[in-house]
XYZ file of C-alpha atoms in Angstrom:
603
model
C 15.006 -24.066 -5.591
C 12.175 -25.840 -3.733
C 9.506 -23.641 -2.209
C 9.914 -23.051 1.510
C 7.527 -25.398 3.381
C 5.834 -22.558 5.300
C 5.270 -20.638 2.050
C 3.739 -23.766 0.515
C 1.621 -24.436 3.597
C 0.246 -20.897 3.856
C -0.506 -20.770 0.130
C -2.328 -24.087 0.258
C -4.435 -22.927 3.207
C -5.447 -19.843 1.248
C -6.239 -21.946 -1.831
C -8.442 -24.296 0.188
C -10.412 -21.610 1.990
C -10.804 -19.619 -1.261
C -11.778 -22.507 -3.515
C -15.441 -21.589 -3.988
C -14.992 -17.798 -4.126
C -12.029 -17.984 -6.511
C -13.883 -20.368 -8.831
C -16.873 -18.034 -8.921
C -14.605 -15.073 -9.703
C -12.828 -16.878 -12.561
C -16.137 -18.011 -14.023
C -17.293 -14.382 -14.022
C -14.262 -13.004 -15.832
C -14.190 -15.899 -18.314
C -17.788 -15.155 -19.256
C -17.001 -11.458 -19.666
C -14.281 -11.911 -22.304
C -16.622 -12.443 -25.235
C -15.489 -12.875 -28.845
C -13.634 -10.244 -30.826
C -13.438 -6.537 -30.055
C -16.145 -5.682 -27.540
C -16.881 -2.353 -29.212
C -18.093 -4.105 -32.362
C -20.982 -5.501 -30.334
C -22.155 -2.006 -29.461
C -25.022 -0.373 -31.301
C -24.114 2.223 -33.912
C -25.184 5.013 -31.594
C -23.113 3.595 -28.714
C -20.021 3.227 -30.878
C -20.364 6.656 -32.468
C -20.431 8.218 -29.012
C -17.302 6.238 -28.121
C -15.131 7.611 -30.928
C -16.785 10.983 -31.578
C -13.922 13.081 -30.185
C -11.033 11.002 -31.561
C -8.547 12.023 -34.222
C -9.522 10.840 -37.712
C -7.032 7.961 -37.862
C -8.069 6.736 -34.425
C -11.714 7.166 -35.348
C -11.269 5.009 -38.430
C -9.428 2.338 -36.416
C -12.136 2.243 -33.777
C -14.871 2.203 -36.408
C -13.516 -0.341 -38.865
C -10.391 -1.895 -37.344
C -10.002 -4.976 -35.228
C -6.933 -4.038 -33.195
C -7.150 -3.416 -29.469
C -8.234 -0.184 -27.849
C -6.430 0.435 -24.554
C -8.147 2.211 -21.668
C -6.075 4.708 -19.705
C -7.323 5.180 -16.153
C -5.420 8.073 -14.648
C -5.031 9.588 -11.199
C -3.161 12.634 -12.495
C -3.337 15.872 -10.595
C -0.927 18.728 -9.965
C -0.970 18.585 -6.179
C 0.461 15.083 -5.741
C 4.138 15.255 -6.557
C 4.067 11.547 -7.412
C 1.239 11.997 -9.904
C 2.217 15.276 -11.518
C 4.447 13.517 -14.118
C 1.346 11.684 -15.374
C 0.211 14.888 -17.123
C 1.983 13.897 -20.346
C 1.508 10.119 -20.131
C -1.772 9.833 -22.077
C -0.305 11.394 -25.222
C 2.820 9.230 -24.948
C 0.645 6.140 -24.594
C -1.632 7.140 -27.490
C 1.348 7.752 -29.792
C 2.881 4.420 -28.851
C -0.379 2.554 -29.413
C -0.700 4.077 -32.890
C 2.800 2.911 -33.877
C 1.721 -0.596 -32.857
C -1.477 -0.469 -34.912
C -3.764 0.050 -31.939
C -5.534 2.903 -30.170
C -5.711 4.228 -26.616
C -8.172 6.511 -24.877
C -8.330 8.090 -21.441
C -11.249 6.110 -20.084
C -11.580 8.101 -16.896
C -9.935 9.671 -13.910
C -10.013 8.761 -10.265
C -9.695 11.044 -7.223
C -6.225 11.115 -5.743
C -5.823 12.791 -2.394
C -2.455 13.192 -0.702
C -2.120 11.761 2.782
C 0.943 13.934 3.264
C -1.209 17.052 2.909
C -4.154 15.784 4.983
C -2.123 14.329 7.890
C -3.649 15.516 11.152
C -6.432 17.377 9.317
C -10.142 16.497 8.999
C -9.485 15.485 5.379
C -7.556 12.452 6.624
C -10.881 11.002 7.746
C -11.754 10.604 4.058
C -8.487 8.954 3.095
C -9.134 5.254 3.648
C -12.617 5.439 2.195
C -11.244 7.169 -0.884
C -9.807 3.745 -1.742
C -13.303 2.363 -2.246
C -14.379 5.471 -4.143
C -11.335 5.045 -6.423
C -12.335 1.417 -6.999
C -15.806 2.540 -8.021
C -14.447 5.273 -10.285
C -12.115 2.767 -11.948
C -15.020 0.436 -12.626
C -17.099 3.298 -14.040
C -14.187 4.191 -16.329
C -14.086 0.649 -17.716
C -17.833 0.196 -18.043
C -18.230 1.220 -21.698
C -17.246 -2.034 -23.473
C -14.814 -0.027 -25.593
C -11.584 -1.650 -24.413
C -9.525 -4.817 -24.756
C -6.883 -3.846 -22.212
C -6.106 -1.142 -19.677
C -3.221 0.833 -18.216
C -3.566 2.143 -14.672
C -1.699 5.340 -13.808
C -1.444 5.407 -10.038
C 1.135 5.341 -7.265
C 0.186 6.654 -3.843
C -1.440 5.360 -0.681
C -5.082 4.377 -1.396
C -4.867 4.984 -5.124
C -3.113 1.815 -6.303
C -5.173 -0.483 -4.030
C -8.386 1.234 -5.129
C -7.494 1.051 -8.817
C -6.541 -2.616 -8.496
C -9.783 -3.488 -6.719
C -11.734 -1.720 -9.478
C -9.604 -3.304 -12.204
C -10.264 -6.758 -10.763
C -13.986 -6.186 -11.199
C -13.102 -6.024 -14.925
C -10.520 -8.751 -14.520
C -11.170 -10.182 -17.988
C -9.168 -7.270 -19.418
C -5.423 -7.394 -19.765
C -3.898 -4.693 -17.604
C -0.729 -3.239 -16.130
C 0.194 -0.524 -13.679
C 2.377 2.342 -14.872
C 4.554 4.134 -12.285
C 6.241 7.497 -12.658
C 9.122 7.089 -10.197
C 10.465 8.809 -7.060
C 11.657 12.404 -6.718
C 15.401 12.966 -6.210
C 16.690 12.438 -2.679
C 16.356 15.438 -0.376
C 17.856 16.048 3.033
C 18.732 12.898 5.020
C 15.705 11.403 6.738
C 17.426 11.372 10.123
C 18.019 15.123 9.823
C 14.352 15.684 9.023
C 13.293 13.527 11.996
C 15.518 15.494 14.363
C 13.933 18.763 13.279
C 10.461 17.269 13.760
C 11.334 16.134 17.279
C 12.924 19.500 18.059
C 9.731 21.245 16.934
C 7.638 18.884 19.073
C 9.839 19.814 22.050
C 9.501 23.543 21.319
C 13.178 23.836 20.335
C 12.668 24.580 16.623
C 10.496 27.215 14.978
C 7.776 26.613 12.418
C 9.995 28.272 9.814
C 12.810 25.819 10.571
C 10.426 22.887 10.392
C 8.926 24.069 7.093
C 12.387 24.532 5.605
C 13.348 20.959 6.564
C 10.115 19.563 5.120
C 10.505 21.595 1.904
C 14.049 20.305 1.451
C 12.707 16.772 1.832
C 9.642 17.081 -0.416
C 11.075 19.232 -3.144
C 10.203 18.059 -6.652
C 8.118 15.934 -8.990
C 7.938 12.256 -8.142
C 6.993 9.996 -5.272
C 8.097 10.902 -1.741
C 11.279 8.928 -1.153
C 10.596 7.385 2.265
C 9.269 3.829 2.345
C 5.643 4.422 3.206
C 2.484 3.146 1.571
C 3.129 4.787 -1.816
C 6.459 3.056 -2.348
C 5.168 -0.155 -0.765
C 2.499 -0.039 -3.480
C 5.205 0.106 -6.135
C 7.055 -2.823 -4.620
C 3.816 -4.821 -4.560
C 2.921 -4.122 -8.174
C 6.354 -5.328 -9.278
C 6.597 -8.412 -7.082
C 3.038 -9.358 -8.107
C 3.948 -9.072 -11.804
C 1.860 -5.992 -12.638
C 4.760 -3.617 -13.404
C 7.512 -4.082 -15.920
C 10.700 -5.447 -14.302
C 12.679 -2.663 -12.650
C 10.051 -0.013 -13.362
C 8.985 0.810 -9.810
C 11.745 3.183 -8.711
C 13.195 4.553 -11.936
C 13.270 8.358 -11.857
C 10.528 10.392 -13.579
C 10.918 12.354 -16.812
C 13.982 10.501 -18.105
C 14.568 8.668 -21.397
C 14.566 5.328 -19.546
C 11.272 6.136 -17.826
C 9.660 7.043 -21.170
C 11.034 3.844 -22.722
C 9.463 1.800 -19.916
C 6.130 3.553 -20.438
C 6.220 2.794 -24.171
C 7.171 -0.818 -23.438
C 4.258 -1.388 -21.081
C 1.860 -0.425 -23.890
C 3.446 -3.093 -26.046
C 3.160 -5.696 -23.281
C -0.531 -5.058 -22.685
C -1.224 -5.296 -26.406
C 0.613 -8.628 -26.451
C -1.713 -10.104 -23.814
C -4.993 -8.315 -24.562
C -8.327 -10.035 -25.146
C -7.704 -10.274 -28.908
C -4.288 -11.894 -28.751
C -3.165 -15.511 -28.816
C -1.211 -14.852 -25.591
C -4.292 -13.538 -23.790
C -3.593 -13.098 -20.089
C -6.208 -11.156 -18.144
C -5.445 -9.273 -14.953
C -7.728 -11.581 -12.981
C -5.523 -14.562 -13.900
C -2.369 -12.765 -12.759
C -3.692 -11.799 -9.322
C -4.194 -15.225 -7.764
C -3.358 -16.892 -4.445
C 0.358 -17.242 -5.289
C 0.690 -13.621 -6.415
C -1.016 -12.439 -3.216
C 1.397 -14.529 -1.118
C 4.315 -13.061 -3.083
C 3.018 -9.624 -2.179
C 2.928 -10.497 1.534
C 6.487 -11.856 1.308
C 7.631 -8.627 -0.344
C 6.113 -6.551 2.446
C 7.960 -8.551 5.089
C 11.279 -8.611 3.237
C 11.259 -4.823 2.787
C 9.576 -3.691 6.019
C 6.663 -2.292 4.019
C 3.651 -0.295 5.118
C 1.247 -1.816 7.629
C -1.578 -0.265 5.597
C -1.335 -3.324 3.402
C -2.736 -5.496 6.159
C -5.912 -3.676 5.103
C -5.292 -3.200 1.392
C -3.964 -6.633 0.430
C -6.858 -8.277 2.257
C -9.313 -6.125 0.263
C -7.450 -6.695 -3.024
C -7.463 -10.439 -2.448
C -11.205 -10.437 -1.768
C -11.785 -8.607 -5.054
C -10.062 -11.535 -6.813
C -12.010 -14.165 -4.901
C -9.116 -14.918 -2.544
C -9.534 -15.012 1.233
C -6.373 -13.643 2.854
C -6.153 -13.400 6.658
C -3.908 -11.641 9.145
C -2.819 -15.068 10.396
C -1.263 -15.633 6.943
C 0.804 -12.450 7.346
C 1.892 -13.650 10.780
C 2.943 -17.106 9.605
C 4.959 -15.712 6.695
C 6.597 -13.015 8.821
C 8.169 -15.747 10.953
C 10.165 -17.159 8.011
C 10.761 -14.208 5.674
C 13.939 -12.294 6.563
C 14.208 -8.516 6.424
C 16.516 -7.727 3.495
C 16.031 -3.957 3.208
C 16.469 -1.015 5.549
C 14.669 1.987 4.093
C 13.398 4.940 6.148
C 11.566 4.821 8.558
C 13.278 1.445 9.123
C 16.748 2.779 8.271
C 18.654 5.833 7.117
C 18.252 5.296 3.346
C 15.472 6.224 0.937
C 14.049 4.360 -2.051
C 16.592 5.903 -4.422
C 19.376 4.346 -2.350
C 17.440 1.063 -2.349
C 17.080 1.195 -6.136
C 20.751 2.047 -6.644
C 21.776 -0.860 -4.415
C 20.009 -3.356 -6.680
C 16.389 -2.626 -5.860
C 13.546 -4.919 -6.784
C 15.621 -7.070 -9.133
C 18.095 -7.964 -6.387
C 15.326 -8.513 -3.829
C 13.303 -10.824 -6.071
C 16.426 -12.699 -7.166
C 17.416 -13.367 -3.554
C 13.932 -14.448 -2.464
C 13.494 -16.744 -5.462
C 16.830 -18.413 -4.735
C 15.703 -19.021 -1.145
C 12.374 -20.557 -2.188
C 10.506 -17.683 -0.563
C 8.595 -16.574 -3.653
C 6.383 -18.458 -6.083
C 8.045 -18.429 -9.493
C 5.126 -20.315 -11.102
C 2.923 -17.237 -11.403
C 1.566 -15.267 -14.315
C 2.991 -11.791 -14.918
C 2.535 -9.155 -17.595
C 5.876 -10.397 -18.977
C 4.507 -13.921 -19.287
C 4.681 -17.005 -17.055
C 7.271 -16.915 -14.285
C 8.507 -14.367 -11.766
C 12.053 -15.087 -12.962
C 11.465 -12.364 -15.578
C 11.885 -9.951 -12.678
C 15.477 -10.947 -11.879
C 16.465 -8.335 -14.457
C 16.979 -4.576 -14.531
C 16.157 -2.212 -17.425
C 18.704 -0.126 -19.329
C 19.011 1.808 -22.568
C 21.533 0.677 -25.179
C 21.745 2.934 -28.224
C 18.253 4.144 -27.426
C 16.749 0.657 -27.179
C 15.285 -0.762 -23.967
C 16.996 -3.930 -22.773
C 16.878 -5.956 -19.569
C 20.067 -7.244 -17.994
C 20.557 -9.818 -15.213
C 20.760 -8.184 -11.813
C 24.000 -8.404 -9.859
C 24.281 -11.086 -7.202
C 26.021 -8.530 -4.975
C 24.231 -5.692 -3.204
C 25.459 -2.260 -4.161
C 25.033 -1.075 -0.561
C 24.870 -3.590 2.283
C 23.647 -0.883 4.642
C 20.453 -0.684 2.595
C 19.939 -4.029 0.871
C 21.340 -7.420 1.814
C 21.481 -10.950 0.516
C 19.494 -13.823 1.938
C 22.671 -15.060 3.676
C 23.067 -11.910 5.812
C 19.650 -10.366 6.465
C 19.096 -7.427 8.773
C 16.885 -9.710 10.844
C 15.641 -13.266 10.475
C 11.958 -12.363 10.399
C 9.819 -9.753 8.721
C 9.325 -7.625 11.806
C 5.525 -7.858 11.817
C 3.566 -9.538 14.604
C -0.072 -10.220 15.341
C -1.266 -9.362 18.846
C -4.194 -10.998 20.634
C -5.701 -10.636 24.076
C -8.548 -9.135 26.022
C -8.142 -5.935 23.973
C -9.010 -7.810 20.760
C -6.670 -8.299 17.822
C -4.084 -5.930 16.414
C -0.817 -5.574 14.544
C 2.606 -4.364 15.615
C 5.576 -3.537 13.397
C 8.758 -4.247 15.323
C 11.439 -3.980 12.644
C 12.699 -0.724 14.205
C 11.663 -1.272 17.819
C 14.657 -1.666 20.196
C 14.968 -5.064 21.851
C 14.409 -3.570 25.305
C 11.063 -2.091 24.199
C 9.543 -5.254 22.758
C 7.559 -5.578 25.988
C 6.021 -2.512 27.642
C 3.865 -2.724 30.754
C 2.611 0.590 32.085
C -0.554 2.458 33.146
C -2.922 3.489 30.386
C -3.695 7.100 29.554
C -6.833 7.151 27.419
C -7.403 9.647 24.591
C -10.153 10.022 22.007
C -8.129 12.446 19.834
C -4.520 12.334 18.678
C -4.264 16.093 19.263
C -5.038 15.474 22.946
C -1.777 13.538 23.281
C 0.261 16.567 22.180
C -1.808 18.830 24.438
C -1.101 16.583 27.438
C 2.585 16.604 26.539
C 2.610 20.395 26.371
C 1.024 20.521 29.846
C 3.838 18.336 31.176
C 1.533 15.417 31.981
C 3.409 12.716 30.057
C 6.772 12.657 31.810
C 6.229 9.071 32.918
C 5.916 5.502 31.709
C 2.520 4.987 30.053
C 0.571 3.314 27.267
C -1.342 5.823 25.137
C -4.713 4.289 24.265
C -6.045 6.354 21.365
C -9.490 5.063 20.463
C -12.500 5.930 18.295
C -10.197 6.121 15.279
C -11.549 3.034 13.458
C -13.287 2.868 10.080
C -16.803 3.214 11.498
C -15.874 5.995 13.888
C -14.016 8.387 11.604
C -12.607 6.523 8.640
C -9.477 5.174 10.359
C -7.134 8.144 9.855
C -3.378 7.744 10.079
C -2.045 9.062 13.371
C 1.376 10.300 12.302
C 1.167 13.330 14.603
C 1.730 10.949 17.517
C 5.155 9.792 16.364
C 7.351 12.830 17.226
C 5.834 13.178 20.704
C 6.042 9.490 21.641
C 9.517 9.155 20.122
C 10.739 12.127 22.126
C 9.357 10.658 25.363
C 10.983 7.309 24.598
C 14.302 9.058 23.944
C 13.994 10.652 27.384
C 14.017 7.168 28.873
C 10.313 6.643 29.472
C 8.738 3.305 28.590
C 5.905 4.246 26.252
C 3.689 2.377 23.827
C 0.586 3.022 21.738
C -2.634 1.036 21.422
C -5.131 2.301 18.844
C -7.916 1.252 16.518
C -6.496 3.746 14.018
C -3.601 3.456 11.559
C 0.074 4.371 11.608
C 1.329 3.132 8.195
C 4.484 1.836 9.842
C 5.461 5.386 10.802
C 5.534 4.440 14.485
C 9.218 3.725 13.934
C 10.990 2.886 17.209
C 7.895 3.236 19.415
C 5.993 -0.040 20.009
C 2.529 0.542 18.557
C -0.386 -1.895 18.553
C -2.490 -0.623 15.656
C -5.596 -1.628 13.702
C -7.111 -2.912 16.950
C -10.340 -4.729 16.181
C -13.172 -4.729 17.122
C -12.950 -0.947 17.098
C -14.242 1.237 19.930
C -17.201 2.551 17.911
C -18.414 -1.044 17.490
C -18.221 -1.619 21.248
C -14.838 -3.295 21.083
C -12.831 -3.996 24.239
C -10.596 -0.957 23.624
C -13.625 1.163 24.644
C -13.520 -0.437 28.119
C -10.027 0.778 28.977
C -9.808 3.411 31.700
C -6.938 5.749 32.494
C -4.794 4.078 35.149
C -5.442 0.499 34.008
C -2.233 -1.495 33.728
C -1.699 -2.436 30.054
C 0.881 -4.889 28.714
C 1.933 -4.819 25.052
C 4.119 -7.884 24.477
C 5.497 -8.235 20.948
C 7.501 -11.302 21.987
C 4.508 -13.327 23.190
C 2.134 -11.684 20.683
C -0.296 -10.369 23.293
C -1.957 -7.107 24.307
C -3.757 -7.224 27.618
C -5.410 -5.002 30.187
C -4.265 -6.395 33.520
C -7.445 -6.056 35.557
C -9.456 -8.870 37.184
C -11.517 -10.752 34.593
C -14.833 -10.219 36.390
C -14.250 -6.483 36.626
C -13.175 -6.336 32.976
C -16.224 -8.132 31.623
C -18.581 -6.133 33.835
C -17.455 -2.833 32.354
C -19.637 -1.040 29.824
C -17.807 0.268 26.732
C -17.570 4.034 26.735
C -18.907 6.084 23.843
C -17.531 9.210 22.206
C -19.528 12.081 20.774
C -17.757 12.113 17.437
C -19.847 14.988 16.109
C -18.334 17.211 18.787
C -14.799 16.214 17.864
C -14.889 16.174 14.082
C -17.278 17.517 11.492
C -14.859 18.248 8.679
C -16.054 19.339 5.268
C -17.046 16.357 3.135
C -17.384 14.024 6.101
C -21.166 13.738 5.729
C -20.741 12.476 2.157
C -18.897 9.439 3.489
C -21.542 8.434 6.018
C -22.441 5.434 3.850
C -18.864 4.193 3.987
C -18.617 4.580 7.768
C -21.890 2.808 8.389
C -21.056 -0.052 6.011
C -17.343 -0.455 6.772
C -16.179 -3.913 7.725
C -13.571 -4.501 10.409
C -9.865 -3.838 9.904
C -8.996 -7.515 9.535
C -11.449 -7.754 6.612
C -9.917 -4.760 4.838
C -11.821 -1.881 6.505
C -13.829 -1.129 3.361
C -17.314 -1.668 1.985
C -16.495 -4.381 -0.561
């Protein structure tokens, strides 16, 4: 199948604008490969430190052998349900490496906070910047010249993007990402949403809300809604950094363990010592990045990746822009409906055919680059298959051409919608992003007076006072990376959804994040320049008429131009609002953060 002309055009634009930076990156990783096992170039004292705590057989292999040593970079902790299964992965990986004549060591750990726990709390102000800290920790873990390949144990929100950015700084190493899989399905997502809205309206108790949440988040594994964590898994597979079909297989099963053993074998097959050497930095190129953007559109993935993919691309010497997302969204159909864009969760998506079906459909339509490198070798066609166990052996079988559930996953001939549901917005408020895959047709354009807030909690307080029973656009500002680390504003969703259900025309404009959790409420997010940098959003006053138009791709304050330009941006005393524990440690990140459209990080 020929590549779709828009896919080819966007990819070529990225290639052209990235030519110098990509060439410099490849030259760097080529120079870093060296000859033979890197550890044999260490001094005796260096090497002795490196194997001092190993078992005798591993110590002998590291001292005298020439087989690869695999780094394990882990984000294990007990608090993240998604990461708890990683507790036993290092020993499984070490045992597997030994059977293959190699060794493996835990090279280091990275911090792994849970956005689900920190939502609406001061800790959320540290979340986005933890991505850059994770990148640094990953690089520190790999800095010892002891390794010929690496396995990255990470799943959630900022953790996979941070690990990948750090891994790309050591892009001469072969590498793969190792998932652990989603928890079993809990109560239906619609039921959970109804309880949340009832609580927001004062019609459900805290005990009822907690019971609903506990029945939803109830075991080991990734949360099953399609937020950033599961978007990460989709990206790692469609970019060729997972094994085929590995993303959404359940944790702690024989098939999951078989996939984990198999990924060790794959990395050893492509490590720096092998004849099939394929470093991570050669896998993550312009075509793989474009495939990732296509996957986001086709699945209705997290808007956080308008930050993360841009930052990941930059780490590989590739210049990705929001305009590229916009151009691809216009031609990539939405093939999946997974909560919050539908009733189903990722287990239903996986059972319906999952990533294998999705990739198969997109390849047939010319909407993915097949001519990419993957950990399975050249070609994304390796990912048209699904894993299974036959008499204890791992095999991959061709995926069905028929969806197992058309309410969740559809073919290219009958998409849920013809575009990816993501739009860029421009106007006198700056630039922003809106996810419209769940927005009703009659809410694609909202024009209403602004009500300005500097805190998301102030929106709920105004609601409780009965001040929001009207049409309005909530302008929630001073939430950007320089102001307070660009926290996710999920606490807004139940209140705004409830008001919309009451018949009011409401919308949101913010320089913060929503992760796609805005659902049915039109939300212009990631507005840049941010208020703290003097962006236009800081000029908005309560009562100004604001128009958010997802059809035309505009967001405007409808005041006379001379009055608008004469206004002085307002400032917020952020120290009064938030001084959460740990915040002062991230002052460097806030002061150095680039704008949202450049990835909102310090790299």
